[in-house]
PDB file of C-alpha atoms in Angstrom:
ATOM      1  CA  MET E  25       0.000   0.000   0.000  1.00 64.00           C
ATOM      2  CA  SER E  26       1.271   3.472  -0.770  1.00 78.00           C
ATOM      3  CA  ILE E  27       0.492   6.229   1.670  1.00 86.00           C
ATOM      4  CA  ASP E  28      -0.535   9.674   0.513  1.00 91.00           C
ATOM      5  CA  ALA E  29       0.092  13.133   1.914  1.00 92.00           C
ATOM      6  CA  THR E  30      -2.959  12.960   4.183  1.00 96.00           C
ATOM      7  CA  ASP E  31      -1.779   9.631   5.590  1.00 94.00           C
ATOM      8  CA  ARG E  32       1.583  11.213   6.313  1.00 90.00           C
ATOM      9  CA  ARG E  33      -0.091  14.036   8.226  1.00 94.00           C
ATOM     10  CA  LEU E  34      -2.069  11.458  10.144  1.00 95.00           C
ATOM     11  CA  ILE E  35       1.082   9.487  10.923  1.00 92.00           C
ATOM     12  CA  LYS E  36       2.850  12.577  12.196  1.00 89.00           C
ATOM     13  CA  ALA E  37      -0.143  13.499  14.339  1.00 94.00           C
ATOM     14  CA  THR E  38      -0.293  10.055  15.965  1.00 94.00           C
ATOM     15  CA  GLN E  39       3.232   8.650  16.004  1.00 86.00           C
ATOM     16  CA  SER E  40       3.922   9.885  19.509  1.00 86.00           C
ATOM     17  CA  GLY E  41       0.590   8.564  20.761  1.00 94.00           C
ATOM     18  CA  LEU E  42      -3.188   8.872  20.781  1.00 97.00           C
ATOM     19  CA  PRO E  43      -4.859  11.669  22.779  1.00 98.00           C
ATOM     20  CA  LEU E  44      -6.365  10.381  26.020  1.00 98.00           C
ATOM     21  CA  VAL E  45      -9.873  11.716  25.470  1.00 98.00           C
ATOM     22  CA  PRO E  46     -13.153   9.836  24.972  1.00 98.00           C
ATOM     23  CA  ALA E  47     -13.186  10.424  21.193  1.00 98.00           C
ATOM     24  CA  PRO E  48      -9.501  10.412  20.237  1.00 98.00           C
ATOM     25  CA  TYR E  49     -10.068   9.988  16.489  1.00 98.00           C
ATOM     26  CA  ALA E  50     -12.453  12.943  16.411  1.00 98.00           C
ATOM     27  CA  GLU E  51      -9.862  15.043  18.218  1.00 98.00           C
ATOM     28  CA  ILE E  52      -7.136  14.078  15.723  1.00 98.00           C
ATOM     29  CA  ALA E  53      -9.554  14.783  12.879  1.00 98.00           C
ATOM     30  CA  GLY E  54     -10.244  18.234  14.289  1.00 98.00           C
ATOM     31  CA  SER E  55      -6.556  19.066  14.532  1.00 97.00           C
ATOM     32  CA  LEU E  56      -6.017  18.033  10.889  1.00 97.00           C
ATOM     33  CA  GLY E  57      -9.192  19.522   9.432  1.00 97.00           C
ATOM     34  CA  LEU E  58     -10.571  16.074   8.518  1.00 98.00           C
ATOM     35  CA  ASP E  59     -13.732  14.155   9.379  1.00 98.00           C
ATOM     36  CA  GLU E  60     -13.607  11.597  12.168  1.00 98.00           C
ATOM     37  CA  SER E  61     -14.872   8.957   9.744  1.00 98.00           C
ATOM     38  CA  GLU E  62     -12.049   9.664   7.299  1.00 98.00           C
ATOM     39  CA  VAL E  63      -9.452   9.401  10.078  1.00 98.00           C
ATOM     40  CA  MET E  64     -10.888   6.056  11.180  1.00 98.00           C
ATOM     41  CA  GLN E  65     -11.061   4.760   7.607  1.00 98.00           C
ATOM     42  CA  ARG E  66      -7.471   5.745   6.907  1.00 98.00           C
ATOM     43  CA  LEU E  67      -6.196   4.216  10.152  1.00 98.00           C
ATOM     44  CA  GLN E  68      -8.132   1.025   9.424  1.00 98.00           C
ATOM     45  CA  ALA E  69      -6.714   0.857   5.890  1.00 96.00           C
ATOM     46  CA  MET E  70      -3.175   1.349   7.189  1.00 95.00           C
ATOM     47  CA  GLN E  71      -3.724  -1.308   9.842  1.00 95.00           C
ATOM     48  CA  ASP E  72      -5.145  -3.745   7.260  1.00 94.00           C
ATOM     49  CA  SER E  73      -2.145  -3.239   4.990  1.00 91.00           C
ATOM     50  CA  GLY E  74       0.467  -3.489   7.752  1.00 87.00           C
ATOM     51  CA  VAL E  75       1.620   0.132   7.731  1.00 90.00           C
ATOM     52  CA  ILE E  76       0.215   0.135  11.272  1.00 92.00           C
ATOM     53  CA  ARG E  77       1.288  -3.060  13.012  1.00 88.00           C
ATOM     54  CA  ARG E  78      -1.233  -2.505  15.737  1.00 90.00           C
ATOM     55  CA  ILE E  79      -2.687   0.206  17.927  1.00 96.00           C
ATOM     56  CA  ALA E  80      -1.665  -0.725  21.433  1.00 94.00           C
ATOM     57  CA  VAL E  81       0.355   0.090  24.518  1.00 93.00           C
ATOM     58  CA  ALA E  82       4.056  -0.517  24.760  1.00 89.00           C
ATOM     59  CA  PRO E  83       4.697  -1.384  28.392  1.00 87.00           C
ATOM     60  CA  ASN E  84       8.004  -0.333  29.870  1.00 85.00           C
ATOM     61  CA  HIS E  85       9.840  -3.654  30.276  1.00 80.00           C
ATOM     62  CA  TYR E  86      12.263  -2.155  32.738  1.00 80.00           C
ATOM     63  CA  ALA E  87       9.589  -0.697  35.017  1.00 82.00           C
ATOM     64  CA  LEU E  88       7.815  -4.078  35.017  1.00 85.00           C
ATOM     65  CA  GLY E  89      11.004  -5.723  36.232  1.00 84.00           C
ATOM     66  CA  MET E  90      12.170  -7.110  32.869  1.00 85.00           C
ATOM     67  CA  THR E  91      15.670  -5.742  33.317  1.00 86.00           C
ATOM     68  CA  ALA E  92      17.645  -8.504  31.601  1.00 90.00           C
ATOM     69  CA  ASN E  93      17.613  -8.035  27.849  1.00 89.00           C
ATOM     70  CA  GLY E  94      19.632 -10.308  25.624  1.00 94.00           C
ATOM     71  CA  MET E  95      20.059 -10.149  21.884  1.00 97.00           C
ATOM     72  CA  THR E  96      20.371 -13.831  21.009  1.00 98.00           C
ATOM     73  CA  VAL E  97      22.045 -14.471  17.673  1.00 98.00           C
ATOM     74  CA  TRP E  98      22.143 -17.748  15.775  1.00 98.00           C
ATOM     75  CA  ASP E  99      23.894 -19.192  12.757  1.00 98.00           C
ATOM     76  CA  VAL E 100      21.097 -21.261  11.236  1.00 98.00           C
ATOM     77  CA  ASP E 101      21.206 -23.252   7.979  1.00 98.00           C
ATOM     78  CA  ASP E 102      19.719 -20.974   5.339  1.00 97.00           C
ATOM     79  CA  PRO E 103      17.148 -23.419   3.896  1.00 96.00           C
ATOM     80  CA  ALA E 104      15.627 -23.926   7.358  1.00 97.00           C
ATOM     81  CA  ALA E 105      15.901 -20.337   8.551  1.00 97.00           C
ATOM     82  CA  LEU E 106      12.475 -19.060   7.437  1.00 97.00           C
ATOM     83  CA  ASP E 107      10.527 -21.879   9.066  1.00 97.00           C
ATOM     84  CA  LEU E 108      12.563 -21.862  12.248  1.00 98.00           C
ATOM     85  CA  GLY E 109      12.518 -18.074  12.528  1.00 97.00           C
ATOM     86  CA  ALA E 110       8.723 -18.136  12.400  1.00 96.00           C
ATOM     87  CA  GLN E 111       8.679 -20.560  15.330  1.00 97.00           C
ATOM     88  CA  ILE E 112      11.104 -18.420  17.336  1.00 97.00           C
ATOM     89  CA  GLY E 113       9.195 -15.188  16.661  1.00 94.00           C
ATOM     90  CA  ALA E 114       5.991 -16.773  17.928  1.00 92.00           C
ATOM     91  CA  LEU E 115       7.514 -17.411  21.382  1.00 93.00           C
ATOM     92  CA  ASP E 116       5.939 -15.067  23.913  1.00 86.00           C
ATOM     93  CA  PHE E 117       9.314 -13.967  25.328  1.00 90.00           C
ATOM     94  CA  VAL E 118      10.781 -12.884  21.974  1.00 92.00           C
ATOM     95  CA  SER E 119      10.082  -9.210  21.237  1.00 88.00           C
ATOM     96  CA  HIS E 120      11.830  -8.900  17.871  1.00 90.00           C
ATOM     97  CA  CYS E 121      12.946 -11.594  15.463  1.00 96.00           C
ATOM     98  CA  TYR E 122      14.727 -11.018  12.171  1.00 96.00           C
ATOM     99  CA  LEU E 123      16.840 -12.666   9.530  1.00 98.00           C
ATOM    100  CA  ARG E 124      19.823 -10.484   8.672  1.00 97.00           C
ATOM    101  CA  PRO E 125      22.828 -10.980   6.392  1.00 97.00           C
ATOM    102  CA  ARG E 126      25.963 -12.480   7.896  1.00 97.00           C
ATOM    103  CA  VAL E 127      29.027 -10.219   7.823  1.00 95.00           C
ATOM    104  CA  LEU E 128      31.857 -12.724   7.415  1.00 93.00           C
ATOM    105  CA  PRO E 129      34.290 -13.303   8.929  1.00 89.00           C
ATOM    106  CA  ASP E 130      33.304 -10.994  11.798  1.00 86.00           C
ATOM    107  CA  TRP E 131      29.741 -12.117  12.220  1.00 96.00           C
ATOM    108  CA  PRO E 132      28.464 -15.600  11.294  1.00 97.00           C
ATOM    109  CA  TYR E 133      24.914 -15.173  12.682  1.00 98.00           C
ATOM    110  CA  ASN E 134      21.828 -14.734  10.495  1.00 98.00           C
ATOM    111  CA  LEU E 135      18.937 -15.039  12.974  1.00 98.00           C
ATOM    112  CA  PHE E 136      18.427 -12.391  15.658  1.00 98.00           C
ATOM    113  CA  ALA E 137      15.910 -12.764  18.509  1.00 97.00           C
ATOM    114  CA  MET E 138      15.539 -10.301  21.400  1.00 95.00           C
ATOM    115  CA  VAL E 139      14.771 -12.098  24.660  1.00 94.00           C
ATOM    116  CA  HIS E 140      13.586 -10.398  27.830  1.00 90.00           C
ATOM    117  CA  GLY E 141      13.441 -11.594  31.414  1.00 91.00           C
ATOM    118  CA  LYS E 142      13.648 -10.508  35.024  1.00 91.00           C
ATOM    119  CA  THR E 143      17.136 -11.987  35.436  1.00 94.00           C
ATOM    120  CA  ARG E 144      19.942 -13.181  33.200  1.00 95.00           C
ATOM    121  CA  ASP E 145      19.278 -16.718  34.448  1.00 97.00           C
ATOM    122  CA  GLU E 146      15.737 -16.420  33.161  1.00 96.00           C
ATOM    123  CA  VAL E 147      17.001 -15.143  29.799  1.00 96.00           C
ATOM    124  CA  ALA E 148      19.535 -18.004  29.663  1.00 97.00           C
ATOM    125  CA  ALA E 149      16.743 -20.536  30.225  1.00 97.00           C
ATOM    126  CA  LYS E 150      14.740 -18.989  27.390  1.00 97.00           C
ATOM    127  CA  ARG E 151      17.808 -19.061  25.175  1.00 98.00           C
ATOM    128  CA  ALA E 152      18.026 -22.804  25.861  1.00 98.00           C
ATOM    129  CA  GLU E 153      14.412 -23.166  24.685  1.00 97.00           C
ATOM    130  CA  ILE E 154      15.319 -21.482  21.411  1.00 98.00           C
ATOM    131  CA  ARG E 155      18.371 -23.706  21.027  1.00 98.00           C
ATOM    132  CA  ALA E 156      16.178 -26.783  21.437  1.00 98.00           C
ATOM    133  CA  ILE E 157      13.844 -25.577  18.675  1.00 98.00           C
ATOM    134  CA  LEU E 158      16.715 -24.866  16.273  1.00 98.00           C
ATOM    135  CA  GLY E 159      18.128 -28.361  16.789  1.00 97.00           C
ATOM    136  CA  ASP E 160      20.415 -29.664  14.064  1.00 97.00           C
ATOM    137  CA  ALA E 161      19.990 -26.565  11.902  1.00 98.00           C
ATOM    138  CA  LEU E 162      22.053 -24.582  14.432  1.00 98.00           C
ATOM    139  CA  ARG E 163      25.790 -24.201  13.841  1.00 97.00           C
ATOM    140  CA  SER E 164      26.766 -21.646  16.493  1.00 97.00           C
ATOM    141  CA  ASP E 165      25.219 -18.946  18.606  1.00 98.00           C
ATOM    142  CA  ASP E 166      25.904 -16.144  21.044  1.00 98.00           C
ATOM    143  CA  ILE E 167      24.081 -13.722  23.318  1.00 97.00           C
ATOM    144  CA  LEU E 168      24.747 -10.014  23.730  1.00 97.00           C
ATOM    145  CA  TYR E 169      23.253  -8.457  26.833  1.00 95.00           C
ATOM    146  CA  SER E 170      22.550  -4.767  26.752  1.00 89.00           C
ATOM    147  CA  THR E 171      24.604  -3.098  29.460  1.00 89.00           C
ATOM    148  CA  ARG E 172      23.560   0.507  28.864  1.00 88.00           C
ATOM    149  CA  ILE E 173      20.942   2.409  26.875  1.00 85.00           C
ATOM    150  CA  LEU E 174      22.915   5.121  25.100  1.00 90.00           C
ATOM    151  CA  LYS E 175      19.974   6.623  23.213  1.00 86.00           C
ATOM    152  CA  LYS E 176      16.313   5.815  22.796  1.00 78.00           C
ATOM    153  CA  THR E 177      14.176   8.261  20.884  1.00 70.00           C
ATOM    154  CA  GLY E 178      12.034   5.868  18.922  1.00 57.00           C
ATOM    155  CA  LEU E 179      11.435   6.062  15.232  1.00 56.00           C
ATOM    156  CA  ARG E 180      10.008   9.299  13.966  1.00 57.00           C
ATOM    157  CA  LEU E 181       8.809  10.424  10.599  1.00 52.00           C
ATOM    158  CA  GLY E 182      10.766  13.560   9.846  1.00 48.00           C
ATOM    159  CA  LYS E 183       9.804  16.839   8.272  1.00 40.00           C
ATOM    160  CA  GLY E 184       9.925  15.479   4.688  1.00 35.00           C
TER     161      GLY E 184
ATOM    162  CA  MET I  10       8.838   1.341  40.916  1.00 47.00           C
ATOM    163  CA  THR I  11       5.188   2.321  41.029  1.00 57.00           C
ATOM    164  CA  ALA I  12       2.745  -0.161  42.479  1.00 76.00           C
ATOM    165  CA  LEU I  13       0.301  -1.631  39.990  1.00 87.00           C
ATOM    166  CA  ASP I  14      -3.072  -2.840  41.133  1.00 93.00           C
ATOM    167  CA  ASP I  15      -4.978  -5.673  39.498  1.00 94.00           C
ATOM    168  CA  THR I  16      -6.982  -3.286  37.342  1.00 96.00           C
ATOM    169  CA  ASP I  17      -3.784  -1.680  36.009  1.00 95.00           C
ATOM    170  CA  ARG I  18      -2.457  -5.128  35.176  1.00 93.00           C
ATOM    171  CA  ARG I  19      -5.627  -6.080  33.335  1.00 95.00           C
ATOM    172  CA  ILE I  20      -5.457  -2.814  31.392  1.00 96.00           C
ATOM    173  CA  LEU I  21      -1.808  -3.344  30.448  1.00 94.00           C
ATOM    174  CA  ASN I  22      -2.441  -6.912  29.361  1.00 92.00           C
ATOM    175  CA  ARG I  23      -5.576  -5.997  27.398  1.00 95.00           C
ATOM    176  CA  LEU I  24      -4.095  -2.984  25.642  1.00 96.00           C
ATOM    177  CA  GLN I  25      -1.082  -4.929  24.404  1.00 91.00           C
ATOM    178  CA  GLU I  26      -3.566  -6.901  22.282  1.00 89.00           C
ATOM    179  CA  GLY I  27      -4.810  -3.888  20.411  1.00 94.00           C
ATOM    180  CA  PHE I  28      -7.163  -0.915  20.580  1.00 98.00           C
ATOM    181  CA  PRO I  29     -10.384  -0.369  18.606  1.00 98.00           C
ATOM    182  CA  ILE I  30     -10.781   2.081  15.764  1.00 98.00           C
ATOM    183  CA  SER I  31     -14.235   3.323  16.732  1.00 98.00           C
ATOM    184  CA  PRO I  32     -15.843   6.612  17.810  1.00 98.00           C
ATOM    185  CA  ARG I  33     -15.572   5.781  21.551  1.00 98.00           C
ATOM    186  CA  PRO I  34     -12.730   3.253  21.765  1.00 98.00           C
ATOM    187  CA  PHE I  35     -12.018   3.779  25.472  1.00 98.00           C
ATOM    188  CA  ALA I  36     -15.682   3.143  26.268  1.00 98.00           C
ATOM    189  CA  ASP I  37     -15.520  -0.078  24.225  1.00 98.00           C
ATOM    190  CA  VAL I  38     -12.455  -1.372  26.062  1.00 98.00           C
ATOM    191  CA  ALA I  39     -13.775  -0.179  29.427  1.00 98.00           C
ATOM    192  CA  ALA I  40     -16.963  -2.156  28.885  1.00 98.00           C
ATOM    193  CA  GLU I  41     -14.929  -5.299  28.171  1.00 97.00           C
ATOM    194  CA  LEU I  42     -12.965  -4.818  31.369  1.00 97.00           C
ATOM    195  CA  GLY I  43     -15.974  -3.821  33.506  1.00 97.00           C
ATOM    196  CA  LEU I  44     -14.665  -0.275  34.012  1.00 98.00           C
ATOM    197  CA  GLU I  45     -15.975   3.203  33.405  1.00 98.00           C
ATOM    198  CA  GLU I  46     -14.634   5.053  30.366  1.00 98.00           C
ATOM    199  CA  ASP I  47     -13.216   7.944  32.418  1.00 98.00           C
ATOM    200  CA  ASP I  48     -11.597   5.567  34.899  1.00 98.00           C
ATOM    201  CA  LEU I  49      -9.816   3.768  32.049  1.00 98.00           C
ATOM    202  CA  ILE I  50      -8.600   7.051  30.545  1.00 98.00           C
ATOM    203  CA  THR I  51      -7.383   8.306  33.933  1.00 98.00           C
ATOM    204  CA  ARG I  52      -5.506   5.084  34.601  1.00 97.00           C
ATOM    205  CA  ILE I  53      -3.826   5.067  31.182  1.00 97.00           C
ATOM    206  CA  ALA I  54      -2.776   8.683  31.739  1.00 97.00           C
ATOM    207  CA  ARG I  55      -1.277   7.748  35.113  1.00 96.00           C
ATOM    208  CA  LEU I  56       0.524   4.714  33.671  1.00 95.00           C
ATOM    209  CA  LYS I  57       2.040   7.005  31.043  1.00 94.00           C
ATOM    210  CA  GLU I  58       3.032   9.662  33.580  1.00 94.00           C
ATOM    211  CA  THR I  59       4.729   7.072  35.763  1.00 91.00           C
ATOM    212  CA  ARG I  60       6.370   5.625  32.646  1.00 88.00           C
ATOM    213  CA  LEU I  61       4.957   2.128  33.040  1.00 91.00           C
ATOM    214  CA  ILE I  62       3.675   2.681  29.519  1.00 92.00           C
ATOM    215  CA  THR I  63       6.273   4.030  27.121  1.00 88.00           C
ATOM    216  CA  ARG I  64       3.786   4.631  24.329  1.00 89.00           C
ATOM    217  CA  PHE I  65       0.117   4.267  23.586  1.00 95.00           C
ATOM    218  CA  GLY I  66      -1.090   4.539  20.014  1.00 96.00           C
ATOM    219  CA  PRO I  67      -0.431   3.246  16.522  1.00 95.00           C
ATOM    220  CA  PHE I  68       2.849   1.402  15.958  1.00 90.00           C
ATOM    221  CA  TYR I  69       3.938   2.191  12.449  1.00 86.00           C
ATOM    222  CA  ASP I  70       6.131   0.020  10.286  1.00 81.00           C
ATOM    223  CA  ALA I  71       8.850   2.495   9.351  1.00 70.00           C
ATOM    224  CA  ALA I  72       9.607   0.657   6.110  1.00 71.00           C
ATOM    225  CA  ALA I  73       5.947   0.732   5.090  1.00 70.00           C
ATOM    226  CA  MET I  74       5.941   4.506   5.637  1.00 69.00           C
ATOM    227  CA  GLY I  75       8.552   4.765   2.895  1.00 71.00           C
ATOM    228  CA  GLY I  76      11.538   5.163   5.179  1.00 79.00           C
ATOM    229  CA  ALA I  77      14.427   2.804   5.726  1.00 86.00           C
ATOM    230  CA  PHE I  78      16.083   1.483   8.799  1.00 86.00           C
ATOM    231  CA  CYS I  79      19.052  -0.625   9.582  1.00 94.00           C
ATOM    232  CA  LEU I  80      20.695  -2.175  12.605  1.00 96.00           C
ATOM    233  CA  CYS I  81      24.379  -1.253  12.775  1.00 98.00           C
ATOM    234  CA  ALA I  82      27.245  -2.271  15.024  1.00 98.00           C
ATOM    235  CA  MET I  83      30.723  -0.999  15.797  1.00 98.00           C
ATOM    236  CA  GLN I  84      33.692  -2.263  17.735  1.00 97.00           C
ATOM    237  CA  VAL I  85      34.640   0.721  19.890  1.00 98.00           C
ATOM    238  CA  PRO I  86      37.773   0.838  22.029  1.00 98.00           C
ATOM    239  CA  GLU I  87      36.752   0.922  25.713  1.00 95.00           C
ATOM    240  CA  GLU I  88      38.714   4.080  26.470  1.00 97.00           C
ATOM    241  CA  ASP I  89      37.044   5.931  23.617  1.00 97.00           C
ATOM    242  CA  PHE I  90      33.555   4.610  24.159  1.00 98.00           C
ATOM    243  CA  ASP I  91      31.783   7.649  25.616  1.00 97.00           C
ATOM    244  CA  ARG I  92      33.259  10.034  23.063  1.00 97.00           C
ATOM    245  CA  VAL I  93      32.176   7.774  20.190  1.00 98.00           C
ATOM    246  CA  ALA I  94      28.723   7.343  21.735  1.00 98.00           C
ATOM    247  CA  ASP I  95      28.319  11.136  21.738  1.00 97.00           C
ATOM    248  CA  LEU I  96      29.423  11.368  18.105  1.00 97.00           C
ATOM    249  CA  VAL I  97      26.991   8.662  17.051  1.00 98.00           C
ATOM    250  CA  ASN I  98      24.057   9.925  19.127  1.00 97.00           C
ATOM    251  CA  THR I  99      24.372  13.437  17.693  1.00 96.00           C
ATOM    252  CA  HIS I 100      22.930  12.134  14.431  1.00 96.00           C
ATOM    253  CA  PRO I 101      19.138  12.512  14.479  1.00 93.00           C
ATOM    254  CA  GLU I 102      18.945   9.393  12.295  1.00 94.00           C
ATOM    255  CA  VAL I 103      20.156   7.295  15.243  1.00 95.00           C
ATOM    256  CA  ALA I 104      16.932   6.078  16.858  1.00 87.00           C
ATOM    257  CA  HIS I 105      18.278   3.687  19.482  1.00 89.00           C
ATOM    258  CA  ASN I 106      21.766   2.980  20.668  1.00 96.00           C
ATOM    259  CA  TYR I 107      22.756   0.255  23.114  1.00 95.00           C
ATOM    260  CA  GLU I 108      26.007  -0.775  24.696  1.00 96.00           C
ATOM    261  CA  ARG I 109      26.354  -4.576  24.579  1.00 96.00           C
ATOM    262  CA  ASP I 110      28.852  -6.966  26.128  1.00 94.00           C
ATOM    263  CA  HIS I 111      30.610  -8.206  23.007  1.00 96.00           C
ATOM    264  CA  ALA I 112      33.617  -7.237  20.872  1.00 96.00           C
ATOM    265  CA  LEU I 113      30.986  -5.442  18.777  1.00 97.00           C
ATOM    266  CA  ASN I 114      29.994  -3.313  21.738  1.00 98.00           C
ATOM    267  CA  MET I 115      27.875  -0.534  20.230  1.00 98.00           C
ATOM    268  CA  TRP I 116      24.610  -1.381  18.465  1.00 98.00           C
ATOM    269  CA  PHE I 117      22.358   1.283  17.018  1.00 97.00           C
ATOM    270  CA  VAL I 118      19.438   1.612  14.632  1.00 94.00           C
ATOM    271  CA  LEU I 119      19.545   4.121  11.788  1.00 94.00           C
ATOM    272  CA  ALA I 120      16.212   5.440  10.528  1.00 89.00           C
ATOM    273  CA  THR I 121      16.237   7.499   7.348  1.00 90.00           C
ATOM    274  CA  GLU I 122      13.694   8.719   4.825  1.00 84.00           C
ATOM    275  CA  THR I 123      15.352   6.812   1.970  1.00 87.00           C
ATOM    276  CA  GLU I 124      17.355   3.603   1.500  1.00 89.00           C
ATOM    277  CA  ALA I 125      20.331   5.610   0.297  1.00 92.00           C
ATOM    278  CA  GLY I 126      20.269   7.614   3.526  1.00 94.00           C
ATOM    279  CA  ILE I 127      21.392   4.583   5.549  1.00 95.00           C
ATOM    280  CA  GLY I 128      24.697   4.256   3.723  1.00 96.00           C
ATOM    281  CA  GLU I 129      25.276   8.010   3.783  1.00 97.00           C
ATOM    282  CA  VAL I 130      24.851   8.309   7.543  1.00 97.00           C
ATOM    283  CA  ALA I 131      26.943   5.174   8.120  1.00 98.00           C
ATOM    284  CA  LYS I 132      29.741   6.675   5.996  1.00 98.00           C
ATOM    285  CA  ARG I 133      29.603   9.939   7.937  1.00 98.00           C
ATOM    286  CA  ILE I 134      29.827   8.072  11.235  1.00 98.00           C
ATOM    287  CA  GLU I 135      32.806   6.101   9.921  1.00 98.00           C
ATOM    288  CA  ALA I 136      34.521   9.327   8.853  1.00 98.00           C
ATOM    289  CA  GLU I 137      33.884  10.987  12.209  1.00 98.00           C
ATOM    290  CA  THR I 138      34.922   8.056  14.376  1.00 98.00           C
ATOM    291  CA  GLY I 139      37.502   6.293  12.228  1.00 97.00           C
ATOM    292  CA  LEU I 140      35.675   3.031  12.984  1.00 98.00           C
ATOM    293  CA  THR I 141      33.941   0.548  10.698  1.00 97.00           C
ATOM    294  CA  VAL I 142      30.136   0.503  10.809  1.00 97.00           C
ATOM    295  CA  LEU I 143      28.787  -2.988  10.142  1.00 97.00           C
ATOM    296  CA  GLN I 144      25.289  -2.944   8.644  1.00 97.00           C
ATOM    297  CA  PHE I 145      22.678  -5.573   9.400  1.00 97.00           C
ATOM    298  CA  PRO I 146      19.588  -4.702   7.335  1.00 94.00           C
ATOM    299  CA  LYS I 147      16.638  -6.955   7.971  1.00 93.00           C
ATOM    300  CA  GLU I 148      16.054  -9.580   5.285  1.00 94.00           C
ATOM    301  CA  HIS I 149      12.939 -10.934   6.899  1.00 93.00           C
ATOM    302  CA  GLU I 150      10.901  -9.904   9.929  1.00 90.00           C
ATOM    303  CA  PHE I 151       8.936 -12.569  11.753  1.00 90.00           C
ATOM    304  CA  PHE I 152       5.530 -12.077  13.301  1.00 75.00           C
ATOM    305  CA  ILE I 153       5.924 -11.504  17.005  1.00 76.00           C
ATOM    306  CA  GLY I 154       3.995 -13.150  19.837  1.00 70.00           C
ATOM    307  CA  PHE I 155       5.667 -11.063  22.531  1.00 75.00           C
ATOM    308  CA  ARG I 156       3.598  -9.878  25.483  1.00 73.00           C
ATOM    309  CA  VAL I 157       4.807  -8.614  28.821  1.00 74.00           C
ATOM    310  CA  ALA I 158       2.705 -10.197  31.551  1.00 73.00           C
ATOM    311  CA  ALA I 159       1.946  -7.233  33.804  1.00 71.00           C
TER     312      ALA I 159
END
């Protein structure tokens, strides 16, 4: 789906969040000079096409005690990687899961899965669950814990 | 850490599943949870103020919006780490940046309006820091089942 100029205005108006008022879509519509029904239709169309993944809350993992965050990385046989990645992404403790190109010789891993837990032991146990799923398709793996957040501004659509 | 009561937990768990596109969406969710509309709105506002919710609203796929983004990593000498972090973070295209315990110890996400922008910013960072920026663009993104049990 291609988004038009009105969609872009709508994205900019909502990318930092929805207004906390009883009729949030009407309020956004008012600020953009649109009808509430048009705002809802456009949001629905973007959600249907995947431009909007979902409208939801992002809980603060850290505040909820999920302070151990490991980027698990796996060197998985390419022919099996799509099927196995789908199984890993569906795990309820994996927050992001991607296939990425290897950068040889520095980096042999092609499957990335972010795993969250209250402790590193908990994350290590979850990592073992992933390892069991990958089975014989796994050649090597590693885990990189985040030790410091250096910047976190989120993704923003710019002025363009 | 702020104390959460059972109602807050139910709200957090419910709102991770999605939010209606309807004229009175808070009223719809409140009815499901057996709450009043204004109580739900007040609680969400408090959860945001106390930063138990980092964001509430549409989550856009940056690529679908026509932009590009790319995970990048650098191997930064320990003694130079903070200076390099400042150089990298100065770029508005750097959306997240994490220190990680690995030889590749700095991992950041570049978000740009165009595909070409990724390489341009990476080149600038390499010129400024004298370090190699490894790029890990996503080849495939898997559907995610992640939920934080509140």
